[in-house]
Amino acid sequence: MKLAELQRRMAEDLLRPLDRPLSKGVAEYLKPNDRLTSVERLEIYRRSVWYRLLDSLHEDFPGLRDIVGDRKFTALSEAYLSACPSTSYTMRNLGSKLEGWMRENPARVGRRVEPALDMVRLEWAHIEAFDEAEGKVIGPEDLAEYNPELVLALQPYVRLLDLRYPVDELRIQAKATSPRTGVTRVRKQAVFVAVHRSEGDVYYRRLEPGEFAVLRSLQRGGTLEKVVTRALRSAPMPEELQNSLRSWVAAWAQLGWLCHPVRTTTPPSSARSRGR
Amino acid sequence: MPANRFNGHTDLGVGIGLRIPHYQHIFTHRPVVDWFEIISENFLVDGGRPLAVLDQILERYRVVQHGVSMYFGSTDRLNREHLRRLKALVKRTGTPWLTDHLCWGSVDGRYTHDLLPMPYTFEAARVTARKIREAQDFLEVPIAVENVSSYAEFHMSEMTEWEFLSEVVERADCGILLDVNNIYVSSRNHSFDPYEYLNSVPAERVAQIHIAGHSKFEKYILDTHDHPVIDPVWDLYAHATKRCGNTATLLEWDDHIPSFTEVQAEAMKAERYRLAPAPSDLEVVR
């Protein structure tokens, strides 16, 4: 047998979900010893592979776990990993396709599909906000005098979410009280949230609808005038909200969200790998 | 042979794996540590706390990079994005050498995130050595490969594990990260003599040594890195040191991680087994 064929066969066996038996074909490539059969030897690896992957999702998505319940979450994770095996060198990216997969497989999610989708968006944003790049900050001192030429951008680590459920509150509770075993209910209420970081920690900040629209526009970069004009085209705002612009910009500058445009050529990536 | 071309001609002593639960202790107490080993993949990011912490560590300590997902033994090509990020990290840390495992773990672009055992064949040795050479050329830093602990053996193997290790490192012209705990674990799982393994390793290629604890089950031993090092592993370490000289040594502790002080005390036990400096070395020191 060639190396490539062996690795394909073994990977197929290893990635077979834990509730399915391993095929007897394992004995064709693995030796037994005086204590373990070939299948038992492979089972050591299969458990290691699956437990590592499931643990990673378990750690990354505590809020989703709370919404669907622990048992459902484990079943959902196994089905997701079977359909979307990792294609990255880092386990940090394991959940990158979870939202899309859940949209295509709502039956796997259970009865609370909408809040679950909101939660998975929030939790993926959390992962990205943790280690995304930081551009050169434009702080309050840089904005002391109005400069119509100044091109602004939003820090790459800031993620903007329009949610149908206030899952940000739920996620904070989930983290604080983990582990939980029950299923958590959440009432529908549209909210706008910025997921950002400060001194290495990730935070959620509620936004007003107008503020959200301007920040969305800011993600594309431009002078302040261009940013606001673009935002007004996509989401007309009452005059009183337009008057809030000054205080919003001041707050964003204070938080370090404003930066010079950053050229990003690669998708973010990181890992939580263990030494072995 | 402590300093050789496979560890960038450095002469590091006993190091400790850098782990998150110890960050606060390290920054508060600034303990004396010869060097820290980092898991490369934990720092292949664009920003945030991981890099901030790493930069703080680099201000005060020497760092060596240890990887977990290059998968030199996979028939897949090397992941260019992974390599590109690794190279940027190498520049940041100034690691004198870089290590990863002699194993496979991905196939057709799908990653298992495990360290899977190699079949000990000449084809596998060729594939693995070619990829190590490619990585070494790209990263421009010496690479040393680590022998993994294993729980399975293949019908198709054509040689012993230590023969395979030698075959690969000679073909790749790379170093060895000799994990004596892994040799012990595999020797118990596969009923071979760990001293025969140690005596067969090309000692002049050993760039670094790993020590660790493991867990014993009824029918096999598992490499868990969650216990102190047991005496038979220290004995192997002493033997390896006699063969290779005082080589850069690292204690791995990855699960149920105790306090930094406890881990450091366990690591420093290695000093008992290291050789006293030869008189000629003392002359140089004077």
Coordinates of C-alpha atoms in Angstrom, one line a residue:
Chain A
M1 CA 0.0 0.0 0.0
K2 CA 1.3 3.5 -0.8
L3 CA 1.6 6.1 1.9
A4 CA -1.1 8.3 0.4
E5 CA -3.6 5.5 0.3
L6 CA -2.8 4.5 3.9
Q7 CA -3.3 8.0 5.1
R8 CA -6.6 8.3 3.3
R9 CA -7.9 5.1 4.7
M10 CA -6.7 5.8 8.3
A11 CA -8.1 9.4 8.2
E12 CA -11.5 8.1 7.0
D13 CA -11.6 5.7 9.9
L14 CA -10.4 8.3 12.4
L15 CA -13.0 10.9 11.4
R16 CA -15.8 8.3 11.5
P17 CA -18.1 9.6 14.3
L18 CA -17.6 7.9 17.7
D19 CA -21.0 6.3 17.7
R20 CA -20.2 4.3 14.6
P21 CA -18.1 1.2 14.8
L22 CA -14.7 1.0 13.1
S23 CA -14.5 -1.3 10.1
K24 CA -12.7 -4.6 10.3
G25 CA -10.6 -3.2 7.4
V26 CA -8.4 -1.5 10.1
A27 CA -6.7 -4.8 10.6
E28 CA -5.5 -4.7 7.0
Y29 CA -3.1 -1.8 7.8
L30 CA -2.7 -1.8 11.6
K31 CA -1.1 -4.6 13.6
P32 CA -2.6 -6.0 16.8
N33 CA -0.3 -6.6 19.8
D34 CA -0.6 -9.0 22.8
R35 CA -2.9 -6.6 24.6
L36 CA -5.0 -4.7 22.0
T37 CA -6.6 -5.6 18.7
S38 CA -6.0 -3.4 15.6
V39 CA -9.3 -1.7 16.1
E40 CA -8.7 -1.0 19.8
R41 CA -5.3 0.6 18.9
L42 CA -7.0 2.8 16.3
E43 CA -9.7 3.7 18.8
I44 CA -7.1 5.3 21.0
Y45 CA -6.4 7.8 18.2
R46 CA -10.0 8.2 17.1
R47 CA -11.1 9.2 20.6
S48 CA -8.1 11.6 20.9
V49 CA -9.0 13.2 17.6
W50 CA -12.7 13.6 18.3
Y51 CA -12.4 14.7 21.9
R52 CA -9.8 17.4 21.0
L53 CA -12.1 18.8 18.2
L54 CA -15.3 18.6 20.3
D55 CA -13.5 20.2 23.3
S56 CA -12.4 23.1 21.1
L57 CA -16.0 23.8 19.9
H58 CA -17.3 23.4 23.4
E59 CA -14.8 26.0 24.6
D60 CA -15.4 28.4 21.7
F61 CA -19.2 28.4 21.7
P62 CA -20.5 28.3 25.3
G63 CA -23.4 30.6 24.4
L64 CA -24.6 28.3 21.6
R65 CA -24.4 25.4 24.0
D66 CA -26.7 27.3 26.4
I67 CA -29.3 28.0 23.7
V68 CA -29.5 24.5 22.3
G69 CA -28.6 22.5 25.4
D70 CA -25.5 20.3 26.0
R71 CA -26.7 17.1 24.4
K72 CA -28.0 18.8 21.3
F73 CA -24.7 20.8 21.1
T74 CA -22.6 17.7 21.2
A75 CA -24.7 16.1 18.4
L76 CA -24.7 19.3 16.4
S77 CA -20.9 19.5 16.8
E78 CA -20.3 15.9 15.6
A79 CA -22.6 16.5 12.6
Y80 CA -20.9 19.8 11.8
L81 CA -17.4 18.3 12.0
S82 CA -18.4 15.4 9.8
A83 CA -19.8 17.7 7.2
C84 CA -17.1 20.4 7.5
P85 CA -13.8 18.8 8.6
S86 CA -11.0 21.2 9.6
T87 CA -9.1 22.6 6.6
S88 CA -6.9 24.8 8.6
Y89 CA -3.6 24.2 10.4
T90 CA -5.1 25.9 13.5
M91 CA -8.1 24.7 15.6
R92 CA -8.9 28.4 16.1
N93 CA -10.7 28.3 12.7
L94 CA -12.7 25.2 13.5
G95 CA -16.0 27.1 13.9
S96 CA -15.5 29.3 10.9
K97 CA -18.2 27.5 8.8
L98 CA -20.6 26.8 11.7
E99 CA -23.0 29.6 10.9
G100 CA -23.3 28.6 7.3
W101 CA -23.7 25.0 8.1
M102 CA -26.4 25.7 10.7
R103 CA -28.3 27.8 8.1
E104 CA -28.3 24.8 5.8
N105 CA -29.1 22.3 8.6
P106 CA -31.7 24.0 10.8
A107 CA -33.1 20.7 12.0
R108 CA -29.8 20.0 13.7
V109 CA -30.1 23.1 15.7
G110 CA -33.5 22.4 17.2
R111 CA -36.4 24.8 18.0
R112 CA -34.4 28.0 18.6
V113 CA -32.7 28.4 15.3
E114 CA -32.8 32.2 15.1
P115 CA -31.3 33.0 18.5
A116 CA -28.8 30.1 17.9
L117 CA -27.7 31.7 14.6
D118 CA -27.3 35.1 16.3
M119 CA -25.3 33.5 19.0
V120 CA -22.9 31.7 16.6
R121 CA -22.3 35.0 14.8
L122 CA -21.5 36.7 18.0
E123 CA -19.2 33.9 19.2
W124 CA -17.3 33.8 15.9
A125 CA -17.0 37.6 16.0
H126 CA -15.6 37.1 19.5
I127 CA -12.9 34.8 18.2
E128 CA -11.9 37.2 15.4
A129 CA -11.9 40.3 17.7
F130 CA -9.5 38.5 20.0
D131 CA -6.5 38.3 17.7
E132 CA -7.3 40.4 14.6
A133 CA -4.8 43.0 13.5
E134 CA -4.7 46.5 15.0
G135 CA -4.1 49.5 12.8
K136 CA -2.3 52.7 13.8
V137 CA -4.7 54.5 16.1
I138 CA -6.2 57.9 15.3
G139 CA -6.9 59.2 18.8
P140 CA -8.8 62.1 20.3
E141 CA -5.7 64.3 19.9
D142 CA -5.6 63.6 16.2
L143 CA -9.2 64.8 15.9
A144 CA -8.7 68.0 17.9
E145 CA -8.8 70.1 14.8
Y146 CA -11.1 69.1 11.9
N147 CA -9.1 67.8 8.9
P148 CA -11.3 67.2 5.9
E149 CA -8.5 65.2 4.2
L150 CA -8.0 62.7 7.1
V151 CA -8.8 59.2 5.9
L152 CA -10.3 57.1 8.7
A153 CA -10.9 53.4 9.0
L154 CA -12.4 51.1 11.6
Q155 CA -9.9 48.9 13.5
P156 CA -9.9 45.5 11.8
Y157 CA -10.6 43.8 15.2
V158 CA -14.0 45.5 15.6
R159 CA -16.9 43.4 14.4
L160 CA -20.3 44.9 13.9
L161 CA -23.4 42.7 14.3
D162 CA -27.1 43.4 13.8
L163 CA -28.9 40.8 15.9
R164 CA -32.5 39.8 16.3
Y165 CA -32.0 38.6 19.8
P166 CA -29.9 40.2 22.7
V167 CA -27.5 37.3 22.8
D168 CA -24.7 39.5 23.9
E169 CA -26.2 39.5 27.4
L170 CA -26.7 35.7 27.3
R171 CA -23.1 35.1 26.2
I172 CA -21.8 37.1 29.2
Q173 CA -24.0 35.1 31.5
A174 CA -23.0 31.8 29.8
K175 CA -19.3 32.6 30.4
A176 CA -19.9 33.7 34.0
T177 CA -21.9 30.7 35.0
S178 CA -20.4 27.9 32.9
P179 CA -20.9 25.0 33.1
R180 CA -24.7 24.9 32.7
T181 CA -26.9 22.0 31.8
G182 CA -30.3 23.6 31.0
V183 CA -31.5 25.2 27.8
T184 CA -31.6 29.0 28.1
R185 CA -34.5 31.0 26.5
V186 CA -34.1 34.5 25.1
R187 CA -36.7 37.0 24.1
K188 CA -36.7 38.6 20.7
Q189 CA -35.3 42.1 20.6
A190 CA -33.3 43.6 17.8
V191 CA -29.9 45.0 19.0
F192 CA -26.8 46.3 17.3
V193 CA -23.5 45.3 18.9
A194 CA -19.8 46.0 18.3
V195 CA -17.5 43.2 19.4
H196 CA -14.1 44.7 20.1
R197 CA -11.2 44.4 22.4
S198 CA -9.4 46.5 24.9
E199 CA -6.0 45.6 26.5
G200 CA -6.4 42.0 25.2
D201 CA -9.9 41.3 26.4
V202 CA -13.0 41.1 24.2
Y203 CA -16.0 43.3 25.0
Y204 CA -19.5 43.8 23.6
R205 CA -20.8 47.3 23.2
R206 CA -24.4 48.1 22.2
L207 CA -24.8 50.6 19.4
E208 CA -27.6 52.9 18.3
P209 CA -29.0 52.1 14.9
G210 CA -27.5 55.3 13.4
E211 CA -24.2 54.7 15.1
F212 CA -24.1 51.2 13.6
A213 CA -24.8 52.6 10.1
V214 CA -21.9 55.0 10.3
L215 CA -19.5 52.4 11.7
R216 CA -20.5 50.1 8.8
S217 CA -19.6 52.8 6.4
L218 CA -16.4 53.5 8.3
Q219 CA -15.4 49.8 7.8
R220 CA -15.0 50.8 4.1
G221 CA -12.8 53.7 5.0
G222 CA -12.8 57.3 3.8
T223 CA -12.9 60.9 5.1
L224 CA -15.4 61.6 7.8
E225 CA -17.6 63.4 5.3
K226 CA -17.6 60.5 2.8
V227 CA -18.2 58.0 5.6
V228 CA -21.3 59.9 6.9
T229 CA -22.7 60.6 3.4
R230 CA -22.4 56.9 2.6
A231 CA -24.1 56.0 5.9
L232 CA -26.9 58.4 5.2
R233 CA -27.5 56.9 1.8
S234 CA -27.9 53.4 3.3
A235 CA -29.8 54.3 6.4
P236 CA -31.4 57.8 6.6
M237 CA -31.2 59.1 10.1
P238 CA -33.4 61.7 11.9
E239 CA -31.7 65.0 12.5
E240 CA -31.3 64.5 16.2
L241 CA -29.3 61.3 15.5
Q242 CA -27.1 63.1 13.1
N243 CA -26.3 65.5 15.9
S244 CA -25.0 62.6 17.9
L245 CA -22.2 62.1 15.4
R246 CA -19.8 64.3 17.3
S247 CA -20.2 62.3 20.5
W248 CA -20.0 59.0 18.7
V249 CA -16.7 59.9 16.9
A250 CA -15.3 61.1 20.3
A251 CA -16.3 57.9 21.9
W252 CA -14.8 55.8 19.1
A253 CA -11.6 57.7 19.2
Q254 CA -11.4 57.2 23.0
L255 CA -11.9 53.5 22.5
G256 CA -9.1 53.4 19.9
W257 CA -11.5 52.2 17.2
L258 CA -10.4 54.7 14.6
C259 CA -7.3 54.0 12.7
H260 CA -5.4 54.7 9.5
P261 CA -6.5 52.3 6.7
V262 CA -4.9 48.9 7.1
R263 CA -4.0 46.7 4.1
T264 CA -5.0 43.1 5.0
T265 CA -3.9 40.5 2.6
T266 CA -4.6 37.3 4.5
P267 CA -7.5 36.0 6.5
P268 CA -7.0 36.2 10.3
S269 CA -5.8 33.0 11.9
S270 CA -4.6 31.8 15.2
A271 CA -4.6 28.7 17.3
R272 CA -5.1 27.2 20.6
S273 CA -2.8 24.3 20.3
R274 CA -1.3 22.3 23.0
G275 CA 2.2 21.1 23.2
R276 CA 2.8 17.4 22.6
Chain B
M1 CA 27.5 18.1 21.3
P2 CA 25.2 20.6 23.1
A3 CA 25.9 23.3 20.7
N4 CA 25.6 22.1 17.1
R5 CA 24.4 23.3 13.7
F6 CA 21.0 21.8 14.4
N7 CA 20.3 24.1 17.3
G8 CA 22.0 27.2 15.8
H9 CA 25.2 26.6 17.8
T10 CA 23.5 27.6 21.0
D11 CA 24.1 26.2 24.4
L12 CA 20.8 26.6 26.2
G13 CA 20.2 24.8 29.5
V14 CA 16.8 23.7 30.9
G15 CA 13.7 25.4 29.6
I16 CA 10.0 25.4 30.4
G17 CA 7.0 25.4 28.1
L18 CA 5.3 28.8 28.1
R19 CA 1.7 28.3 29.2
I20 CA -1.2 30.7 29.8
P21 CA -1.8 29.8 33.5
H22 CA 1.8 30.9 34.2
Y23 CA 1.7 34.3 32.5
Q24 CA 0.8 36.3 35.7
H25 CA 3.5 34.6 37.7
I26 CA 6.1 35.2 35.1
F27 CA 5.3 38.9 34.7
T28 CA 5.0 39.5 38.4
H29 CA 8.0 37.5 39.7
R30 CA 10.2 37.5 36.6
P31 CA 11.7 34.1 37.5
V32 CA 15.1 33.1 36.2
V33 CA 14.4 30.7 33.4
D34 CA 17.1 29.8 30.8
W35 CA 14.5 29.7 28.0
F36 CA 10.9 29.3 27.1
E37 CA 9.5 27.0 24.5
I38 CA 6.4 28.4 22.8
I39 CA 3.8 26.5 20.6
S40 CA 4.2 28.3 17.3
E41 CA 0.6 27.9 16.2
N42 CA -0.6 29.8 19.3
F43 CA 1.2 32.9 18.0
L44 CA 0.5 32.8 14.3
V45 CA -2.0 35.7 14.6
D46 CA -2.2 39.3 13.5
G47 CA -2.6 41.0 16.8
G48 CA -4.2 41.0 20.3
R49 CA -3.0 39.5 23.5
P50 CA -1.0 36.5 22.2
L51 CA 1.5 38.8 20.4
A52 CA 1.5 41.4 23.2
V53 CA 2.4 38.6 25.7
L54 CA 5.0 37.2 23.4
D55 CA 6.7 40.6 23.0
Q56 CA 6.8 41.0 26.7
I57 CA 8.4 37.6 27.1
L58 CA 10.9 38.3 24.4
E59 CA 12.1 41.4 26.2
R60 CA 13.4 39.3 29.0
Y61 CA 13.8 35.6 27.9
R62 CA 15.1 33.5 25.1
V63 CA 12.3 31.7 23.1
V64 CA 12.4 28.5 21.0
Q65 CA 9.5 27.7 18.7
H66 CA 7.8 24.3 18.8
G67 CA 5.2 23.5 16.2
V68 CA 2.3 21.0 16.2
S69 CA 0.8 21.0 12.7
M70 CA 3.5 21.0 10.0
Y71 CA 2.8 17.3 9.5
F72 CA 6.0 16.6 7.6
G73 CA 4.9 13.0 7.2
S74 CA 1.6 13.8 5.4
T75 CA 1.6 13.3 1.6
D76 CA -0.1 16.7 1.4
R77 CA 2.1 19.6 0.3
L78 CA 3.3 22.0 2.9
N79 CA 0.7 24.7 3.7
R80 CA 2.1 27.9 2.3
E81 CA 0.1 30.2 4.4
H82 CA 1.2 28.3 7.5
L83 CA 4.8 28.6 6.4
R84 CA 4.5 32.3 5.6
R85 CA 3.2 33.0 9.1
L86 CA 5.8 30.8 10.7
K87 CA 8.5 32.7 9.0
A88 CA 7.2 36.0 10.3
L89 CA 7.1 34.5 13.8
V90 CA 10.7 33.2 13.4
K91 CA 11.8 36.8 12.6
R92 CA 9.9 38.1 15.6
T93 CA 11.2 35.5 18.1
G94 CA 14.7 35.0 16.8
T95 CA 14.3 31.3 17.6
P96 CA 17.7 29.7 17.0
W97 CA 16.1 26.5 15.8
L98 CA 12.5 25.3 15.2
T99 CA 10.9 22.0 16.0
D100 CA 7.9 20.0 14.9
H101 CA 6.9 16.4 15.0
L102 CA 7.9 13.4 12.9
C103 CA 4.3 12.4 12.2
W104 CA 1.4 13.0 9.8
G105 CA -2.0 14.6 10.6
S106 CA -3.7 15.9 7.5
V107 CA -4.8 14.3 4.2
D108 CA -6.3 16.0 1.1
G109 CA -6.4 19.3 3.0
R110 CA -8.4 17.9 5.9
Y111 CA -6.7 18.3 9.3
T112 CA -7.1 15.8 12.2
H113 CA -5.2 18.0 14.6
D114 CA -3.5 15.0 16.0
L115 CA 0.1 13.6 15.8
L116 CA -0.5 10.4 13.9
P117 CA 2.2 7.7 13.7
M118 CA 4.2 7.1 10.5
P119 CA 4.6 3.8 8.8
Y120 CA 8.3 3.1 8.8
T121 CA 8.9 2.7 5.1
F122 CA 11.5 4.1 2.7
E123 CA 8.8 5.9 0.8
A124 CA 7.6 7.6 3.9
A125 CA 11.1 8.6 4.8
R126 CA 11.6 10.1 1.3
V127 CA 8.3 12.1 1.5
T128 CA 9.0 13.3 5.0
A129 CA 12.6 14.3 4.4
R130 CA 11.7 16.2 1.2
K131 CA 9.1 18.3 3.1
I132 CA 11.5 19.0 6.0
R133 CA 14.1 20.3 3.5
E134 CA 11.5 22.5 1.8
A135 CA 10.4 24.0 5.1
Q136 CA 14.0 24.5 6.2
D137 CA 14.9 26.2 3.0
F138 CA 11.9 28.5 3.2
L139 CA 12.1 29.3 6.9
E140 CA 15.9 29.8 6.9
V141 CA 16.3 28.3 10.4
P142 CA 17.5 24.9 11.4
I143 CA 14.7 22.4 11.9
A144 CA 14.7 19.5 14.4
V145 CA 12.0 16.8 14.3
E146 CA 10.5 15.2 17.4
N147 CA 9.9 11.4 17.8
V148 CA 6.2 11.1 18.8
S149 CA 4.7 8.6 21.2
S150 CA 2.6 6.0 19.5
Y151 CA -0.1 3.5 20.1
A152 CA -0.2 1.7 16.8
E153 CA 2.1 -0.1 14.3
F154 CA 1.7 -0.7 10.6
H155 CA 2.0 -4.0 8.7
M156 CA 3.8 -2.1 5.9
S157 CA 6.7 -0.9 8.1
E158 CA 10.1 -1.9 6.8
M159 CA 12.3 -0.8 9.7
T160 CA 12.2 0.1 13.4
E161 CA 11.2 3.5 14.6
W162 CA 14.8 4.5 15.4
E163 CA 16.0 3.4 12.0
F164 CA 13.2 5.4 10.4
L165 CA 14.1 8.5 12.5
S166 CA 17.8 8.2 11.4
E167 CA 16.8 7.6 7.8
V168 CA 14.6 10.8 7.8
V169 CA 17.1 13.1 9.5
E170 CA 20.0 11.9 7.4
R171 CA 18.0 12.4 4.1
A172 CA 16.7 15.8 5.3
D173 CA 20.0 16.8 7.0
C174 CA 18.1 18.1 9.9
G175 CA 18.2 17.8 13.7
I176 CA 16.4 15.7 16.2
L177 CA 14.2 16.8 19.1
L178 CA 14.7 13.7 21.2
D179 CA 11.7 13.1 23.4
V180 CA 12.8 10.6 26.0
N181 CA 9.3 10.3 27.5
N182 CA 7.9 9.5 24.1
I183 CA 10.6 6.8 23.7
Y184 CA 9.6 5.3 27.0
V185 CA 5.8 5.4 26.2
S186 CA 6.3 3.8 22.8
S187 CA 8.7 1.2 24.2
R188 CA 6.0 0.1 26.7
N189 CA 3.3 0.1 24.1
H190 CA 5.3 -1.8 21.5
S191 CA 7.5 -3.9 23.7
F192 CA 11.0 -2.7 22.6
D193 CA 14.1 -1.8 24.5
P194 CA 14.2 2.1 24.9
Y195 CA 18.0 1.9 25.4
E196 CA 18.4 0.2 22.0
Y197 CA 16.5 3.2 20.6
L198 CA 18.6 5.7 22.4
N199 CA 21.9 4.0 21.4
S200 CA 20.9 4.0 17.8
V201 CA 20.0 7.7 17.4
P202 CA 22.6 9.8 15.6
A203 CA 23.7 11.7 18.7
E204 CA 25.4 14.4 16.8
R205 CA 22.1 15.5 15.3
V206 CA 20.3 15.9 18.7
A207 CA 19.4 19.6 19.0
Q208 CA 17.1 19.4 22.0
I209 CA 15.6 17.0 24.5
H210 CA 12.0 16.8 25.8
I211 CA 11.0 15.3 29.1
A212 CA 7.4 14.9 30.4
G213 CA 5.0 12.8 32.4
H214 CA 2.4 10.4 31.2
S215 CA -0.5 8.3 32.3
K216 CA -0.6 4.5 32.7
F217 CA -3.7 2.6 31.7
E218 CA -4.3 -1.2 32.0
K219 CA -3.3 -2.1 28.4
Y220 CA -1.2 0.9 27.3
I221 CA 0.5 4.1 28.3
L222 CA -0.7 7.5 27.1
D223 CA 1.4 10.5 26.6
T224 CA -0.6 13.0 28.6
H225 CA 1.9 15.6 29.9
D226 CA 0.0 15.9 33.1
H227 CA 2.3 14.3 35.7
P228 CA 5.8 14.6 37.0
V229 CA 8.5 12.8 35.1
I230 CA 8.9 9.2 36.4
D231 CA 12.3 7.7 37.4
P232 CA 12.6 5.4 34.4
V233 CA 12.3 8.4 32.1
W234 CA 14.9 10.3 34.2
D235 CA 17.2 7.3 33.7
L236 CA 16.7 7.5 30.0
Y237 CA 17.4 11.2 30.2
A238 CA 20.6 10.5 32.0
H239 CA 21.6 8.0 29.3
A240 CA 20.7 10.4 26.5
T241 CA 22.8 13.1 28.2
K242 CA 25.8 10.8 28.4
R243 CA 25.4 10.1 24.6
C244 CA 24.6 13.6 23.4
G245 CA 26.1 15.9 26.0
N246 CA 24.3 18.6 28.0
T247 CA 21.7 19.3 25.4
A248 CA 19.0 22.0 25.6
T249 CA 16.2 20.3 27.6
L250 CA 12.6 21.2 28.1
L251 CA 9.9 19.9 30.5
E252 CA 6.4 19.7 28.9
W253 CA 3.4 20.0 31.2
D254 CA 0.2 20.7 29.3
D255 CA -2.7 19.3 31.3
H256 CA -3.7 19.8 35.0
I257 CA -0.9 22.4 35.0
P258 CA 0.4 23.1 38.5
S259 CA 1.9 26.3 39.7
F260 CA 4.8 27.8 37.9
T261 CA 7.0 27.1 40.9
E262 CA 6.1 23.4 40.8
V263 CA 6.7 23.1 37.1
Q264 CA 10.0 24.9 37.4
A265 CA 11.1 22.6 40.3
E266 CA 10.3 19.6 38.2
A267 CA 12.2 20.9 35.2
M268 CA 15.3 21.8 37.4
K269 CA 15.5 18.1 38.4
A270 CA 17.1 17.7 35.0
E271 CA 20.2 19.5 36.4
R272 CA 20.9 16.4 38.5
Y273 CA 21.3 14.3 35.5
R274 CA 23.3 16.7 33.4
L275 CA 27.1 16.3 33.2
A276 CA 29.5 18.3 35.2
P277 CA 31.5 20.6 32.8
A278 CA 34.7 19.1 31.5
P279 CA 37.9 20.8 32.8
S280 CA 38.6 22.1 29.3
D281 CA 35.2 23.9 29.4
L282 CA 36.1 25.4 32.8
E283 CA 39.3 26.8 31.3
V284 CA 37.2 28.5 28.6
V285 CA 34.9 29.9 31.2
R286 CA 37.8 31.4 33.2

